[in-house]
Coordinates of C-alpha atoms in Angstrom, one line a residue:
X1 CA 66.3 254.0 100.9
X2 CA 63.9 251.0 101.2
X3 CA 60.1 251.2 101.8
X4 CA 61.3 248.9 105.4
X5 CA 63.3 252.0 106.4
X6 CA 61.2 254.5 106.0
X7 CA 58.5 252.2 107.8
X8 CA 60.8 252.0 110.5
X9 CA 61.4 255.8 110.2
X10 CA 57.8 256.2 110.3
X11 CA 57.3 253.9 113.2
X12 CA 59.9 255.9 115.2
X13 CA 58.5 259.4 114.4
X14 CA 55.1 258.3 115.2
X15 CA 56.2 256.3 118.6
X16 CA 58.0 258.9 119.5
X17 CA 55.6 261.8 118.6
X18 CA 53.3 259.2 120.6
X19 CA 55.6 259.0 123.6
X20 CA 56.1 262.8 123.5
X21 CA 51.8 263.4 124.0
X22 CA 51.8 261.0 126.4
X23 CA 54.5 262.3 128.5
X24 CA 52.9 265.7 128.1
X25 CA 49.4 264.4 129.4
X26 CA 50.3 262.3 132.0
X27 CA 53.6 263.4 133.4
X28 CA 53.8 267.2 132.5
X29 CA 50.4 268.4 132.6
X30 CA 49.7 266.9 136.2
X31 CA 52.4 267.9 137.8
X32 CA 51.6 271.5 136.8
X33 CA 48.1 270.8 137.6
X34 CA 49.4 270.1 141.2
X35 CA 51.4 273.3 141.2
X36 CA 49.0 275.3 140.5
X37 CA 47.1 273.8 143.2
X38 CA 49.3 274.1 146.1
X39 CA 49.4 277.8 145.0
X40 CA 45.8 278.0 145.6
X41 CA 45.9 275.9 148.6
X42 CA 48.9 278.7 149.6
X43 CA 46.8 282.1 148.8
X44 CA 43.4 280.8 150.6
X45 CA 45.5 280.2 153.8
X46 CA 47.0 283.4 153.3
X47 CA 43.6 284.7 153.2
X48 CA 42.3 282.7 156.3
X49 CA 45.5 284.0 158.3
X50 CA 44.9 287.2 157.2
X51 CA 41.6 287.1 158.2
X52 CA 42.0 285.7 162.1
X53 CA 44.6 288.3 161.9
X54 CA 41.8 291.1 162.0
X55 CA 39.5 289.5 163.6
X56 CA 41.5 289.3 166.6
X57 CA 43.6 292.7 165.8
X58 CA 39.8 293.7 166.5
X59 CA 39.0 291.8 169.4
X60 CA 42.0 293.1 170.9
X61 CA 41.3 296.8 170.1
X62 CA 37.8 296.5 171.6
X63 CA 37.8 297.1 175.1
X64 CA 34.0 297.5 175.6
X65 CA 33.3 293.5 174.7
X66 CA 34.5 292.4 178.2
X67 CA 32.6 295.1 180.0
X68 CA 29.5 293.9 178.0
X69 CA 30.1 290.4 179.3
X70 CA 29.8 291.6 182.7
X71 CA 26.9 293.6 181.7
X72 CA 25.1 290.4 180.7
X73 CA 26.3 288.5 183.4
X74 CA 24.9 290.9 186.0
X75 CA 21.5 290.8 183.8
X76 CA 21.2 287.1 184.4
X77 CA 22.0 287.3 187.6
X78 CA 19.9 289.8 188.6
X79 CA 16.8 287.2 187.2
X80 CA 18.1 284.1 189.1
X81 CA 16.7 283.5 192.5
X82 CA 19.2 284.0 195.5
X83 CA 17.4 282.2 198.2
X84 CA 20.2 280.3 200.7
X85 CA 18.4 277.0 200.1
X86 CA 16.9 275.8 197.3
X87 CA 13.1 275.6 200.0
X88 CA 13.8 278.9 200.0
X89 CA 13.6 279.4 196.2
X90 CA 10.7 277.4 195.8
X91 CA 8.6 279.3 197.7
X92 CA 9.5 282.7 196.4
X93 CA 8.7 280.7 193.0
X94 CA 5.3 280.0 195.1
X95 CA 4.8 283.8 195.6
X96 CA 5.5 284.8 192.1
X97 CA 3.4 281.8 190.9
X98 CA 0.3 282.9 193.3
X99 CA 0.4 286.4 192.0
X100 CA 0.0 285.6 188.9
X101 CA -2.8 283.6 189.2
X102 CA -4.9 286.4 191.7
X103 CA -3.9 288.3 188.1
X104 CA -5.4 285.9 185.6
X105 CA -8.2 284.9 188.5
X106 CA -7.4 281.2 188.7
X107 CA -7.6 278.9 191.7
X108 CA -4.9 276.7 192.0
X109 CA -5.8 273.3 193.4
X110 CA -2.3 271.7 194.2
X111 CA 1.4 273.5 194.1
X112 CA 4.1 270.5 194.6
X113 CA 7.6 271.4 195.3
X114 CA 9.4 268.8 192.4
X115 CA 13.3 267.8 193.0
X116 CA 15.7 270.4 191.7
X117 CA 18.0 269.8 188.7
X118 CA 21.8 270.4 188.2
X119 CA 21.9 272.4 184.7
X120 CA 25.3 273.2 184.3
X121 CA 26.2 276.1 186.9
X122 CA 23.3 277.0 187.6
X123 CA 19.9 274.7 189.7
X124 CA 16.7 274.6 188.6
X125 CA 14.1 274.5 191.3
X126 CA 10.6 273.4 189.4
X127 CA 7.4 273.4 190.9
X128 CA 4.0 271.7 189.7
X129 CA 0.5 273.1 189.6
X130 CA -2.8 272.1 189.1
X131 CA -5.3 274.1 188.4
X132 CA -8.6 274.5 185.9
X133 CA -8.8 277.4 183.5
X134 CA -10.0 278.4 180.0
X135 CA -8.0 279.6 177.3
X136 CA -8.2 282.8 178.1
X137 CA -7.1 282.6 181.3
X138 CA -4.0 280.6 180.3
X139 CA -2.9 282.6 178.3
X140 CA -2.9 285.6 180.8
X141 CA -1.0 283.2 183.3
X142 CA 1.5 282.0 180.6
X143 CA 2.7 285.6 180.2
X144 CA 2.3 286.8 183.5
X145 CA 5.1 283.6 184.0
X146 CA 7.1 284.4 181.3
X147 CA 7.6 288.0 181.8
X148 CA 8.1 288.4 185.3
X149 CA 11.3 289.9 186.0
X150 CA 12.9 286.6 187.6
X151 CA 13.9 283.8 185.5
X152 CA 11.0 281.2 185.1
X153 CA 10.2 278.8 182.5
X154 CA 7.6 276.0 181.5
X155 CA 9.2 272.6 180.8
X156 CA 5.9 270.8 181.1
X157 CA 2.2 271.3 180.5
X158 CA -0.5 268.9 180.1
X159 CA -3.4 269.9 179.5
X160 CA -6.7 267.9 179.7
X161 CA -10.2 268.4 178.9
X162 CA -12.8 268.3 181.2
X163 CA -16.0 267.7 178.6
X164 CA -14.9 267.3 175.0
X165 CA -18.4 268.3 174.1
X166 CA -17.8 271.3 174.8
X167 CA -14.2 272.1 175.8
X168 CA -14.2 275.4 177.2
X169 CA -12.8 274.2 180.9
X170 CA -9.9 272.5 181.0
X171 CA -7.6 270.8 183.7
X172 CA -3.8 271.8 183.5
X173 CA -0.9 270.2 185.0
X174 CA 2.4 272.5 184.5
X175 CA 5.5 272.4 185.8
X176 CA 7.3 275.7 186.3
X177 CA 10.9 276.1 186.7
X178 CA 12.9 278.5 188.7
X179 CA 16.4 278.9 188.5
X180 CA 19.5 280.0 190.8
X181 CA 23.3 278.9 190.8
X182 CA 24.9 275.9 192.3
X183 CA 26.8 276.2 195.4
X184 CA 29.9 276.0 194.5
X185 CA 30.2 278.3 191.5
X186 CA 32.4 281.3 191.8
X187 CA 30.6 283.6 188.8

C-alpha cells in the first residue's frame, strides 16, 4: 500500500465521517427537533380543548347564571328613569337634583336641560347646574348624586374660584347625567 492510498483512504474516512456529522446536525437532528415540536404543539391543544370542554360542561350544568342575568338586568333597570319622554326624565332628574341640594344647603342659580345622547341602548338625558358652594358642601352634593337610588352620573365639572386669595367660595358648573333606554329596545 502507498502513502497516496492511505491519503486517499484517510481523505474518505474523514469526508465521510464529516458528511456523516453533518447529516446528523442538519438533517437528523432538525427534523426530530420538529417532531418533538408538533407533539407539543399537539398536547397544549389537547389541554386547551380539554379545557373549553369544562368550562362549558360547567356553563351548561349551571342553571343559576341566566337567572342571575336577569337579576342584574332588573337591578339596572330598576335605576334607569322611565319617564315617556325624555322632558319627562329631565325633570325628575330636576327633582332628584333639587333635593339634594335643600340636603347639602346650596342654591342653585341656573338648571339647563342639555341635548340627550344615544349610548348604546340606553339615552342619557344630562342636565347642567350652576351654583356656588364650598368644599364641604360639594362634597355632600357629590354623594347625595351619586348614591341616589336612580342612575346618575357627573361627566363634567368645572369648577372656578371666586377669590384666589382666599378660595373658600367657589363657582361650579356640572353637568349631571340621567339615564333611560332608547325607544326601540326590546330588553
Amino acid at each position: 500500500m502507498s502513502a497516496s492510498d492511505r491519503n486517499r483512504r484517510s481523505i474518505i474516512i474523514g469526508g465521510g465521517v464529516i458528511a456523516a456529522i453533518l447529516l446528523w446536525v442538519f438533517v437528523i437532528m432538525p427534523f426530530f427537533d420538529r417532531i418533538s415540536l408538533r407533539e407539543q404543539e399537539i398536547d397544549d391543544n389537547i389541554k386547551l380543548i380539554r379545557k373549553y370542554t369544562i368550562a362549558l360542561e360547567e356553563a351548561a350544568a349551571s342553571p343559576g347564571a341566566d337567572s342571575d342575568l336577569q337579576a342584574r338586568l332588573r337591578q339596572v333597570d330598576e335605576r334607569l328613569f322611565t319617564g315617556q319622554t325624555i322632558q319627562l326624565a329631565a325633570a325628575d332628574i330636576q327633582k332628584i337634583v333639587d333635593g339634594a341640594a335643600r340636603q347639602s344647603e346650596l342654591a342653585i342659580r341656573t338648571v339647563r336641560v342639555m341635548d340627550s345622547e344615544a349610548i348604546d341602548d340606553f339615552v342619557a338625558v344630562p342636565i347642567q347646574v350652576i351654583f356656588e358652594s364650598d368644599l364641604t358642601r360639594l362634597k355632600q352634593f357629590i354623594s347625595l348624586i351619586e348614591s341616589n337610588r336612580k342612575l346618575l352620573t357627573i361627566p363634567e365639572l368645572q369648577i372656578r374660584v371666586k377669590n384666589r386669595r382666599m378660595p373658600r367660595e367657589i363657582t361650579l358648573t356640572m353637568k349631571i347625567a340621567g339615564y333611560m333606554k332608547r325607544e326601540g329596545t326590546g330588553r
